[in-house]
XYZ file of C-alpha atoms in Angstrom:
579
model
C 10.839 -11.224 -18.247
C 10.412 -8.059 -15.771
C 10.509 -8.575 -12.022
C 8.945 -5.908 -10.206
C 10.507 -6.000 -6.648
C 8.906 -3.258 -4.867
C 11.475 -1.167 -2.254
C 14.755 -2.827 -2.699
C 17.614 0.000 -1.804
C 20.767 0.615 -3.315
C 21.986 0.963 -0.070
C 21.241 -2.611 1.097
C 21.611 -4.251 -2.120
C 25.355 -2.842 -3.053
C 26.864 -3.888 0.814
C 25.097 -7.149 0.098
C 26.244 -8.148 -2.444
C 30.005 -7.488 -1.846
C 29.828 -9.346 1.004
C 28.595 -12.288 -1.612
C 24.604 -12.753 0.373
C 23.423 -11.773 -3.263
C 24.965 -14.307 -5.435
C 22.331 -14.114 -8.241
C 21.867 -10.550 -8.045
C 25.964 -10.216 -8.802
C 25.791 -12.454 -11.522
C 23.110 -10.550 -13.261
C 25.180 -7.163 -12.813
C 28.345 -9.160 -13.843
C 26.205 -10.632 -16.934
C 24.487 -7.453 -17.887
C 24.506 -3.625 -16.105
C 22.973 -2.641 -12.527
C 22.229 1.066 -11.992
C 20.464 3.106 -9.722
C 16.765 3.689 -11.097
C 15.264 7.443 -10.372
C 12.117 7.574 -9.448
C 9.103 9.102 -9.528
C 8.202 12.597 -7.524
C 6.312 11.679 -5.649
C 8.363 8.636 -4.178
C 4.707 6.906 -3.881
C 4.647 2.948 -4.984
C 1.150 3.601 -6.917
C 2.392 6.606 -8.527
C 6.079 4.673 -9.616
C 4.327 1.520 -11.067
C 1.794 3.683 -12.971
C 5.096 5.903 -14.236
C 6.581 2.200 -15.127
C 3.800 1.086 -16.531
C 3.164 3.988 -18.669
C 6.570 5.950 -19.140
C 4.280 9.108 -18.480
C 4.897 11.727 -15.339
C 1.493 12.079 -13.247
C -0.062 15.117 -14.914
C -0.391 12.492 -18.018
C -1.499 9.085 -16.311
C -3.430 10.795 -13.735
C -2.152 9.043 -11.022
C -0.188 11.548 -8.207
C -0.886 10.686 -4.644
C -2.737 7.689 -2.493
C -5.576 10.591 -1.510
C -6.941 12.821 -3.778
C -9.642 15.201 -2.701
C -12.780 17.131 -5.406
C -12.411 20.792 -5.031
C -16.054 21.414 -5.303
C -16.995 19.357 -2.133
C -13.222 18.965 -0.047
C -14.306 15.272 -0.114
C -11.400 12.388 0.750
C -11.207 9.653 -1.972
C -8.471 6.596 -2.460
C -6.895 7.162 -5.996
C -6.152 3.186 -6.472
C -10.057 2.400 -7.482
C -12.536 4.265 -8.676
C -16.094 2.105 -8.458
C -19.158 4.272 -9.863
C -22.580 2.414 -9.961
C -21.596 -0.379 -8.792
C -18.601 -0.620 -11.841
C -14.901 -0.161 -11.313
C -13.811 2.159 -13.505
C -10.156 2.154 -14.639
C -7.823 4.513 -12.819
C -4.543 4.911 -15.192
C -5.760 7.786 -17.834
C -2.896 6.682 -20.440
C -1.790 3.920 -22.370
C 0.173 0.923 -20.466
C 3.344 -0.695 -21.841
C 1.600 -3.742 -22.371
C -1.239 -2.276 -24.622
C 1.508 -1.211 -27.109
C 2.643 -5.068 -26.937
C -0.948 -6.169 -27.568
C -1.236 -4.036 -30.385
C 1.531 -6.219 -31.865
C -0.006 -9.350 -31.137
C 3.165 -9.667 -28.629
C 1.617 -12.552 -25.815
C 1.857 -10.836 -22.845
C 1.097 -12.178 -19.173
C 0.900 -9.585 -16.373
C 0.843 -10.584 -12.743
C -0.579 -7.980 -10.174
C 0.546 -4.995 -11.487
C -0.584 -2.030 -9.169
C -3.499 0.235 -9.782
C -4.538 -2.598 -12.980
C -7.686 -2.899 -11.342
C -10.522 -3.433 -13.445
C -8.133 -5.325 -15.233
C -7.173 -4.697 -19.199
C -8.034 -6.520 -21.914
C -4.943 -7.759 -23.306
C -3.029 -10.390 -26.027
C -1.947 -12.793 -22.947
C -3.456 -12.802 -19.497
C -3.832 -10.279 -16.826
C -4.494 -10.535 -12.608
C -5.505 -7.141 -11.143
C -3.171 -6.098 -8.096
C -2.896 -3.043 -5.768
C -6.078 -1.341 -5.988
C -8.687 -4.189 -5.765
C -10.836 -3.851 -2.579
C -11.741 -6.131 -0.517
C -15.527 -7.237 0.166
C -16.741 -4.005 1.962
C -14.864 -1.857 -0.698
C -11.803 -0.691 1.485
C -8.149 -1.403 0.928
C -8.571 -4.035 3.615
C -10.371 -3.779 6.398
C -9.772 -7.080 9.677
C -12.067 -7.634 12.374
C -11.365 -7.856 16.034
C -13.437 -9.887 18.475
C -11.885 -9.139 21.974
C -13.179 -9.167 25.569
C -10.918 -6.639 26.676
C -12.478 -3.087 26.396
C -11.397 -1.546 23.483
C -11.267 2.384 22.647
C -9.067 1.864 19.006
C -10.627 1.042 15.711
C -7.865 2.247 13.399
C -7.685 -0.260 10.112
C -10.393 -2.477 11.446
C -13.617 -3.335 13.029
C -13.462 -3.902 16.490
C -15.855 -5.639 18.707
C -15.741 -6.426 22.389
C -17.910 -9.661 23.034
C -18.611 -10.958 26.255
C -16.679 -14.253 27.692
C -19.000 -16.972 27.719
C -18.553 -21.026 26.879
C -20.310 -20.209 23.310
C -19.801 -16.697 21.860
C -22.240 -15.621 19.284
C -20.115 -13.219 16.652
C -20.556 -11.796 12.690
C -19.032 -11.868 9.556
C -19.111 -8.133 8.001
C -20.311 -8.603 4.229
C -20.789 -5.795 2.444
C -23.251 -2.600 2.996
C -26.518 -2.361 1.636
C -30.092 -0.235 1.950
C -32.397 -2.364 3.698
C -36.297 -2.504 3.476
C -36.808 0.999 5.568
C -33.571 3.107 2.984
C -31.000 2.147 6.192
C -27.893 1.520 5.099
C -26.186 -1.158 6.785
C -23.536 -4.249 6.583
C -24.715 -7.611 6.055
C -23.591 -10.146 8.571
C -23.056 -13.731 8.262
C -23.246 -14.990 12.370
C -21.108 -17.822 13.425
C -20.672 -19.099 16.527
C -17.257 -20.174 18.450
C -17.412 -22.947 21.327
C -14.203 -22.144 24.046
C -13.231 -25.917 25.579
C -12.375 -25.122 29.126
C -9.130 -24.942 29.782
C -7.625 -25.901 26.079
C -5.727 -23.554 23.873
C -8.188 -24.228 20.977
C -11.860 -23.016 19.935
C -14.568 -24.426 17.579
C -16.160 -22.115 14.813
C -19.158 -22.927 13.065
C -21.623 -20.781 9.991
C -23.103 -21.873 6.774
C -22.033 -25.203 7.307
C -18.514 -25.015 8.295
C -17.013 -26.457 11.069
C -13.634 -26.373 12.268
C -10.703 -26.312 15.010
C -8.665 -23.500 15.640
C -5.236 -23.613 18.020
C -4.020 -20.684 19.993
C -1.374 -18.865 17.318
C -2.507 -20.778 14.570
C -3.614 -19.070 10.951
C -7.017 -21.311 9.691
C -6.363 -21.971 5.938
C -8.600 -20.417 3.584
C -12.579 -20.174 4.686
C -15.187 -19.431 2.167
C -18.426 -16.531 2.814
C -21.238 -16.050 0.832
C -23.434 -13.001 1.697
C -26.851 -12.014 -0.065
C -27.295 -9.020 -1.594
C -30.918 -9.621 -2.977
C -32.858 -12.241 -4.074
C -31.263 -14.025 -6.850
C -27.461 -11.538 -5.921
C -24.934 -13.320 -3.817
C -21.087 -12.281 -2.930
C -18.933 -14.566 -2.264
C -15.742 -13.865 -0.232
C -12.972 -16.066 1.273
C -10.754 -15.198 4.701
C -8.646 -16.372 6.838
C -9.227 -16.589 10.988
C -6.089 -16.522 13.245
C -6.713 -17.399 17.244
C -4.630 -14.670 19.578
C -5.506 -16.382 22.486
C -7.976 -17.490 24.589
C -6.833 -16.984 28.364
C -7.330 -14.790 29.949
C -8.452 -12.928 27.488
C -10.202 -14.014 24.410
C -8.891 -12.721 20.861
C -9.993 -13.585 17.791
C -8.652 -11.462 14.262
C -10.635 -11.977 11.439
C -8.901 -10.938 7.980
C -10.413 -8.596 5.392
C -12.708 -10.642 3.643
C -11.179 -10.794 -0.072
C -12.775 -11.720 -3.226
C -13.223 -15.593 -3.828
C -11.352 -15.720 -7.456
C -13.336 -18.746 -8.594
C -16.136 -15.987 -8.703
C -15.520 -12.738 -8.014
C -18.066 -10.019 -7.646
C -16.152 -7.917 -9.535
C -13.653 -9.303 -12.200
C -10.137 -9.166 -11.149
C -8.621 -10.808 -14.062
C -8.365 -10.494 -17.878
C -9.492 -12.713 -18.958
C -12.892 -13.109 -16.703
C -11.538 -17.202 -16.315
C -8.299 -16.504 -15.564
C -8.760 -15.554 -11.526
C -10.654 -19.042 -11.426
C -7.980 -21.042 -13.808
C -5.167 -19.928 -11.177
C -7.055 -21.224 -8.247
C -7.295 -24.667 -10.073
C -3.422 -24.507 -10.752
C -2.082 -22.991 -7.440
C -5.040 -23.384 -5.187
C -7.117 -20.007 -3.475
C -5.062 -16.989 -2.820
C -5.301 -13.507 -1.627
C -7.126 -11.175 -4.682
C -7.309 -7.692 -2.306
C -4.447 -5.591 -3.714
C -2.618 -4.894 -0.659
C -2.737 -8.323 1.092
C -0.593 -7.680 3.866
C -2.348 -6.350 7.125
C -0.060 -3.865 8.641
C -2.705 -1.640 10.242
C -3.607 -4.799 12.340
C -0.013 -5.069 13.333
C 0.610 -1.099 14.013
C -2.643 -1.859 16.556
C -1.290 -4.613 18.281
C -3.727 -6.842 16.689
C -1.294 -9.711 15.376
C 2.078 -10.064 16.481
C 5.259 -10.146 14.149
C 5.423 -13.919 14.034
C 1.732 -14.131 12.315
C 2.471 -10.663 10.310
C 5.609 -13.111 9.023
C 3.598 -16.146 8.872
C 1.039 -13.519 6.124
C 3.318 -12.307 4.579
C 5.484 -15.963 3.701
C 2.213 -16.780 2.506
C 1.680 -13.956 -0.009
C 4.844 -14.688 -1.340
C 4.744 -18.186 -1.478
C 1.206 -17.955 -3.664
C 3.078 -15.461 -6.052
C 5.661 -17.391 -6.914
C 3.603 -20.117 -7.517
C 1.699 -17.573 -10.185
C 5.269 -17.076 -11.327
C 6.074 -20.818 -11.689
C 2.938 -21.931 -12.985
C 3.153 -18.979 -15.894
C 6.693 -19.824 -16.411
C 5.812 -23.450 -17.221
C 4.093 -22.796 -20.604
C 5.659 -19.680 -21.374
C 7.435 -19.839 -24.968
C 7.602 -16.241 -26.149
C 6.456 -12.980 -25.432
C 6.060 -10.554 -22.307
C 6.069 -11.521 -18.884
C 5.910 -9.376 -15.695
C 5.212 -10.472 -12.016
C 4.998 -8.007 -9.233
C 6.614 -9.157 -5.208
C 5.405 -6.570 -2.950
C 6.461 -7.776 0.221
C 10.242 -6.627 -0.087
C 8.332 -2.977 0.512
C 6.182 -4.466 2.965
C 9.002 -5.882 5.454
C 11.254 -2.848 5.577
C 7.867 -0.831 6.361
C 7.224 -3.016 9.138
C 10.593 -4.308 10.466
C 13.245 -1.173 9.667
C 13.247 -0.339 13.573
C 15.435 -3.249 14.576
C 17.785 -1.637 11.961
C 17.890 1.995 13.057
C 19.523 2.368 16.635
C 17.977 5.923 16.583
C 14.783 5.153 15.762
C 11.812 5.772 18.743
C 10.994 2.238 18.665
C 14.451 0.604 18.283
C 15.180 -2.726 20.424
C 18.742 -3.188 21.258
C 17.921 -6.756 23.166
C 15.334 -7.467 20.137
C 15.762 -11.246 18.918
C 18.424 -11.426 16.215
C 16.258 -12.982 13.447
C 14.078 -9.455 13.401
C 17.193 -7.883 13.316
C 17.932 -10.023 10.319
C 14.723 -9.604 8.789
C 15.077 -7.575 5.761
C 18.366 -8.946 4.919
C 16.804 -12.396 5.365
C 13.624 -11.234 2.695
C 16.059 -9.823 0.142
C 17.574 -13.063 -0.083
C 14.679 -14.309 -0.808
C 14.390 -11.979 -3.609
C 17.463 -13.315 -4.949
C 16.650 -16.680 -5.099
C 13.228 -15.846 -6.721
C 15.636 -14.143 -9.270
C 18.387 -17.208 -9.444
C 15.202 -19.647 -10.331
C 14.370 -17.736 -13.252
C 17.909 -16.942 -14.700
C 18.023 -21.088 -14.681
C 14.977 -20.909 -16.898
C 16.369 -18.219 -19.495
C 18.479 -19.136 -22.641
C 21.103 -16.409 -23.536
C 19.002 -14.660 -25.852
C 16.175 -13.904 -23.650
C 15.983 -10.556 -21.650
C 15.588 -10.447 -18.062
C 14.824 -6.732 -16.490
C 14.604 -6.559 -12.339
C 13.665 -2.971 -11.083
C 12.629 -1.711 -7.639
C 10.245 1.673 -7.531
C 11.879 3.394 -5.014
C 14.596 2.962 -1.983
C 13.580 2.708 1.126
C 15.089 4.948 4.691
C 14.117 5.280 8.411
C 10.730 6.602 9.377
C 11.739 8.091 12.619
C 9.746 11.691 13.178
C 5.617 12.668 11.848
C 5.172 16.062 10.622
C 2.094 17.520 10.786
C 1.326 19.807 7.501
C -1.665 21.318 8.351
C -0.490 22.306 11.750
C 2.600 24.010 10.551
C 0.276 25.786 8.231
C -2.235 26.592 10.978
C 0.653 27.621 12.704
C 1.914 30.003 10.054
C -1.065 31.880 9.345
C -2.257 29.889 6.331
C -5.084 27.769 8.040
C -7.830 28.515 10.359
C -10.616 26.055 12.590
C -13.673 26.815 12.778
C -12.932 27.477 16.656
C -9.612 29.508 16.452
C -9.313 27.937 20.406
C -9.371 24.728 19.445
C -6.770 22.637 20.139
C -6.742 20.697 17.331
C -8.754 19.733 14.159
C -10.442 16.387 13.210
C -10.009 14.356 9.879
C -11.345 14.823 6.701
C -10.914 18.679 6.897
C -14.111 18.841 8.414
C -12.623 21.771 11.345
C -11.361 24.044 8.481
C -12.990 27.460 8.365
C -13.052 27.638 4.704
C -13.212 31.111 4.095
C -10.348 31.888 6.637
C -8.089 29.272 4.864
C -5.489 30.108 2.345
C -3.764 26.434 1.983
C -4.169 22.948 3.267
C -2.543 19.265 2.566
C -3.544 15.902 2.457
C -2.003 12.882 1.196
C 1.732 12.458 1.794
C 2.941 15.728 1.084
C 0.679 17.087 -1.022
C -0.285 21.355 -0.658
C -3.332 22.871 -2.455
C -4.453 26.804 -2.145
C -7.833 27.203 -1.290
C -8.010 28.887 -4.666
C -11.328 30.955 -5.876
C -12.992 29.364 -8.162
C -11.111 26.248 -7.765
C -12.296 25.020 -4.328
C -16.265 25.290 -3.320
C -14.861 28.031 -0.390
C -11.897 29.386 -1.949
C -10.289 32.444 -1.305
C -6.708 32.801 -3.167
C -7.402 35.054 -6.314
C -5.534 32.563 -9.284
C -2.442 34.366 -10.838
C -0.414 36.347 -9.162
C -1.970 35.910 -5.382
C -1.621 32.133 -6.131
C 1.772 32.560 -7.191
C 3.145 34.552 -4.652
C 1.775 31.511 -2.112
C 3.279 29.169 -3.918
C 6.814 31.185 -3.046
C 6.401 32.218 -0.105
C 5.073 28.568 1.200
C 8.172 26.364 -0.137
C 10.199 29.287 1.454
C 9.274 28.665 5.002
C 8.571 25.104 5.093
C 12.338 24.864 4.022
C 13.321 26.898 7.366
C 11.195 24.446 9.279
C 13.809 22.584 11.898
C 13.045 19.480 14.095
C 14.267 21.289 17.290
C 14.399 18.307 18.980
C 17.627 17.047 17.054
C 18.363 20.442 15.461
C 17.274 19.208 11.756
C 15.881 20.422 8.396
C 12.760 18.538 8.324
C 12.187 19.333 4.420
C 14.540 19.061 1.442
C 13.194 20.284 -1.357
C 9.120 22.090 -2.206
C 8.259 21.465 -5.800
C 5.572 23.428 -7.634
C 3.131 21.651 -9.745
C 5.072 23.148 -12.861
C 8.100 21.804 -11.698
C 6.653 17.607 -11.702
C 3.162 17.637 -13.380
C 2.447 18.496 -16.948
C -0.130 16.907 -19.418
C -3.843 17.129 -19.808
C -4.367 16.004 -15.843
C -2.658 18.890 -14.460
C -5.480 20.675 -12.829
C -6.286 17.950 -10.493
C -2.872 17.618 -9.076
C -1.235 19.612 -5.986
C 0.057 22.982 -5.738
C 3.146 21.935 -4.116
C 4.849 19.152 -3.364
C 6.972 18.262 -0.047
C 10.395 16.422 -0.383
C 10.758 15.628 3.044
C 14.468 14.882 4.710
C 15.155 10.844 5.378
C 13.489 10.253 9.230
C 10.681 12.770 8.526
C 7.265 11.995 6.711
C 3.811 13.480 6.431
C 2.153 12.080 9.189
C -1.060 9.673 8.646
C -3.207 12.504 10.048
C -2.145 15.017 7.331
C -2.794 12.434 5.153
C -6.370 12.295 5.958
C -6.793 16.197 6.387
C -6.476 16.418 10.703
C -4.679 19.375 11.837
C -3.347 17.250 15.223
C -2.349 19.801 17.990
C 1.624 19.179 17.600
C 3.535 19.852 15.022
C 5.721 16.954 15.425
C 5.770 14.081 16.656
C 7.891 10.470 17.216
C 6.591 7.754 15.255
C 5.748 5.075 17.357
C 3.841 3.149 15.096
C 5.653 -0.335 13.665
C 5.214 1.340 10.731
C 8.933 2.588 10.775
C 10.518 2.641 7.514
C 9.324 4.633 4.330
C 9.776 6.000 0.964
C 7.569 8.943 1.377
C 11.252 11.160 1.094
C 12.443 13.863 -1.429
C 12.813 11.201 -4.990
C 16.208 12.521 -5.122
C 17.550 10.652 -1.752
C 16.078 7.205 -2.524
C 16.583 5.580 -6.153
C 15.367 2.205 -6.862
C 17.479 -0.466 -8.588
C 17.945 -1.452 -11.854
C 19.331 -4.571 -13.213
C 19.374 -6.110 -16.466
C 21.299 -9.189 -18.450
C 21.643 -6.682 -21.878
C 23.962 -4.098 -21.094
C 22.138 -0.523 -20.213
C 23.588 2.640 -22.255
C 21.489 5.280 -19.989
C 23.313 6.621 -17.814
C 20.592 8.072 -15.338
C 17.817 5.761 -16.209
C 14.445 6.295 -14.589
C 11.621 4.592 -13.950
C 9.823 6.307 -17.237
C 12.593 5.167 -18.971
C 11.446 1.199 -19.564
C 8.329 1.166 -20.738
């Protein structure tokens, strides 16, 4: 049995358990070994559980960064799915742990693995996890309904509706070419009725109709959109009421997958999504479940974000449970992602230097994390009751975890160094997607979380970086600065370590990964617009998102964790190392 607990830290684990919070945890490492677990470079959670899953370093699996961008067009794409023709093609270029297991005829049951979407056949039973979209094809994507004027639409849809006793609103389905070749979303309408002064609405569409409090999550709600004549999706969401004085406020989730009948299929095999929902009852099938963007945009507050993300976990351990229950022999992994999710979210009311930190903030979001890695270990002590002496039981995080505290802009400090130019060299600053760059003026840019290419000839549609010894004296003289680069605002080094492509990628997927690679200090991380190819005006700035710890650091600073009840004769294990 293999528990994937995404983010737990050495350095909140180890105090933890000495102060005896972790009792289950401390029995395991008294049973068996705990070590620290290296991780991947980089320190991504796709790129780890694809390294897990595959024991092969990026330049073999094909899997190196969140964004990956084609040369031949400087087009953006996500690297967790990959849907061509209306089929989702499977990301991971090499074999996966469990194949080898399959080929054994060893029965093997894999629960939400990332980047597993479309899912594998296998010798057991498979449910796809990070990387499966949601309806419109996104990562997750809420809707808004406000009547306050609204400028933002970062992570979501936002719509500003006018306050009347019955407000007339849509349902975002998925986008298709109409009649005339427009492309647009189809809507579902629904109306909600406000009742005076009361804290509570009324929604009705397609024959629902329901109440809804003030600060009150709806249970699951079921969609079906037409794509055609005889082609229907069918999704299922999840309303939650802000408020309705004096504003109104109305979040709609993204709109997920129904896994009695998914569009796409999400499980292995096809019956599988459906035979959960009979078991466990409907659950979230998007890949990344959790809606932080709609808490960085003061869309839901911290008590729903908890409420979500209680939720999550309580439908995965029910997976867990209800796999558990008629599981004789074999291979069994299950994947908890909100451990990650909560010190993302809640690591400023740890961090007394952090731009967001609340000295006067309640206690129990002080208490937070501590609180969710508890729950960790009892999700842990109820399977160690299950296990008989000779059964193995492996429990691994990805990564650490550290304070997000400072954004550093890449493509500004390369701008800023000569290696970059706008198309209007007055401009203040660039806009996303790399669409500012004057191509045949640039020498380097980044996207992702770290990542550096050279506008190399040949290479890139506009490049102009001769390959061979022009390239490599770039890819010198680069890492050389970039390690200079201080935060003068609190007289740090910003950047630990530069890696070259030769240094972290090798096998037959080398070309597509980066020049370089940034291993940034603990507190400093690519910001969100390098990640998406802006070149912001600054070239740092405080992170004042909620988004406020990370992982996105140098590998070297933040190991996972490794436990297991068989005694571990590696001394450095890493996260290659178990597959």
């Amino acid at each position: 049995i293999i528990l994937g607990f995404d983010g737990l830290s050495p350095q909140i684990i180890e105090p933890m358990m000495k102060e005896g919070k972790l009792p289950n945890f401390s029995r395991l490492k008294e049973q068996g070994s705990y070590r620290h677990l290296t991780t991947t470079n980089p320190s991504q959670s796709p790129v780890a559980w694809v390294g897990f899953a595959t024991g092969q370093n990026p330049g073999k699996n094909g899997v190196f960064d969140f964004i990956v961008r084609d040369p031949k067009t400087y087009s953006l794409n996500l690297s967790l799915s990959n849907i061509e023709k209306d089929k989702p093609k499977r990301v991971i270029k090499s074999k996966c742990f469990w194949q080898y297991a399959c080929e054994e005829k060893i029965p093997t049951i894999i629960i939400a693995c990332p980047v597993t979407f479309p899912p594998d056949k296998i010798y057991g039973r498979m449910l796809s996890g990070m990387g499966v979209p949601d309806i419109l094809g996104t990562e997750g994507t809420f809707t808004f309904y406000t009547t306050e004027p609204s400028d933002k639409d970062i992570g979501g849809k936002v719509f500003q509706v006018e306050k009347s006793p019955i407000i007339i609103m849509n349902l975002i389905g998925p986008r298709l070419a109409t009649l005339g070749g427009k492309i647009d979303n189809t809507k579902v309408p629904f109306k909600v009725t406000l009742r005076g002064d009361r804290d509570d609405i009324l929604v009705e569409y397609q024959n629902n109709k329901f109440e809804l409090k003030k600060g009150q999550w709806s249970d699951w709600k079921e969609v079906t959109f037409k794509l055609g004549l005889l082609k229907r999706m069918k999704g299922i969401f999840k309303f939650y009421l802000v408020e309705t004085e004096p504003e109104f406020k109305l979040y709609v989730s993204p709109i997920n997958f129904d896994p009695r009948s998914p569009f796409f299929q999400i499980s292995y095999p096809k019956s599988y999504s459906k035979e959960l929902v009979d078991n466990i009852g409907l659950y979230y099938t998007q890949g990344m479940p959790m809606d932080t963007w709609a808490v960085n945009e003061k869309r839901l507050t911290g008590e729903a974000f908890l409420e979500q993300v209680n939720e999550v976990l309580r439908e995965k351990r029910a997976m867990l449970n209800f796999e558990l229950s008629r599981f004789k022999k074999g291979l069994l992994f299950c994947y908890f992602e909100s451990s990650d999710i909560i010190q993302h979210m809640f690591w400023r009311y740890t961090d007394y230097q952090h731009p967001l930190y609340e000295a006067n903030a309640p206690q129990g979001y002080k208490e937070t994390i501590k609180n969710w890695y508890k729950k960790m270990d009892d999700i842990l002590g109820s399977i160690m009751k299950r296990i008989d002496k000779e059964d193995i039981i492996i429990v691994l995080s990805d990564h650490g975890f550290g304070t997000f505290r400072r954004a550093a802009h890449i493509n500004s400090w390369l701008r800023k160094n000569g290696y970059l130019e706008l198309k209007n060299p007055s401009a203040d600053s660039g806009v996303e997607l790399l669409a500012d760059i004057d191509w045949p003026k640039t020498k380097a840019y980044s996207i992702g979380f770290g990542a550096i290419y050279i506008n190399q000839q040949g290479r890139e549609r506009d490049g102009i970086v001769k390959p061979g010894r022009e390239t490599e004296l770039l890819k010198e003289e680069i890492p050389r600065k970039l390690k200079e680069w201080r935060d003068e605002k609190y007289n740090k080094l910003i950047i630990n370590n530069v890696y070259s492509r030769e240094e972290i990628f090798w096998g037959d997927y080398v070309d597509t990964t980066p020049d370089l690679y940034i291993g940034f200090n603990i507190g400093y991380r690519a910001s969100w617009q390098t990640a998406v190819g802006a070149v912001p005006k600054d070239l740092l700035e405080d992170n004042l998102k909620k988004w406020s710890g990370d992982h996105l650091f140098d590998p070297s600073l933040i190991p996972g964790v490794f436990f297991s009840n068989k005694e571990i004769k590696k001394e450095n294990p890493s996260i290659y190392d178990i597959t």
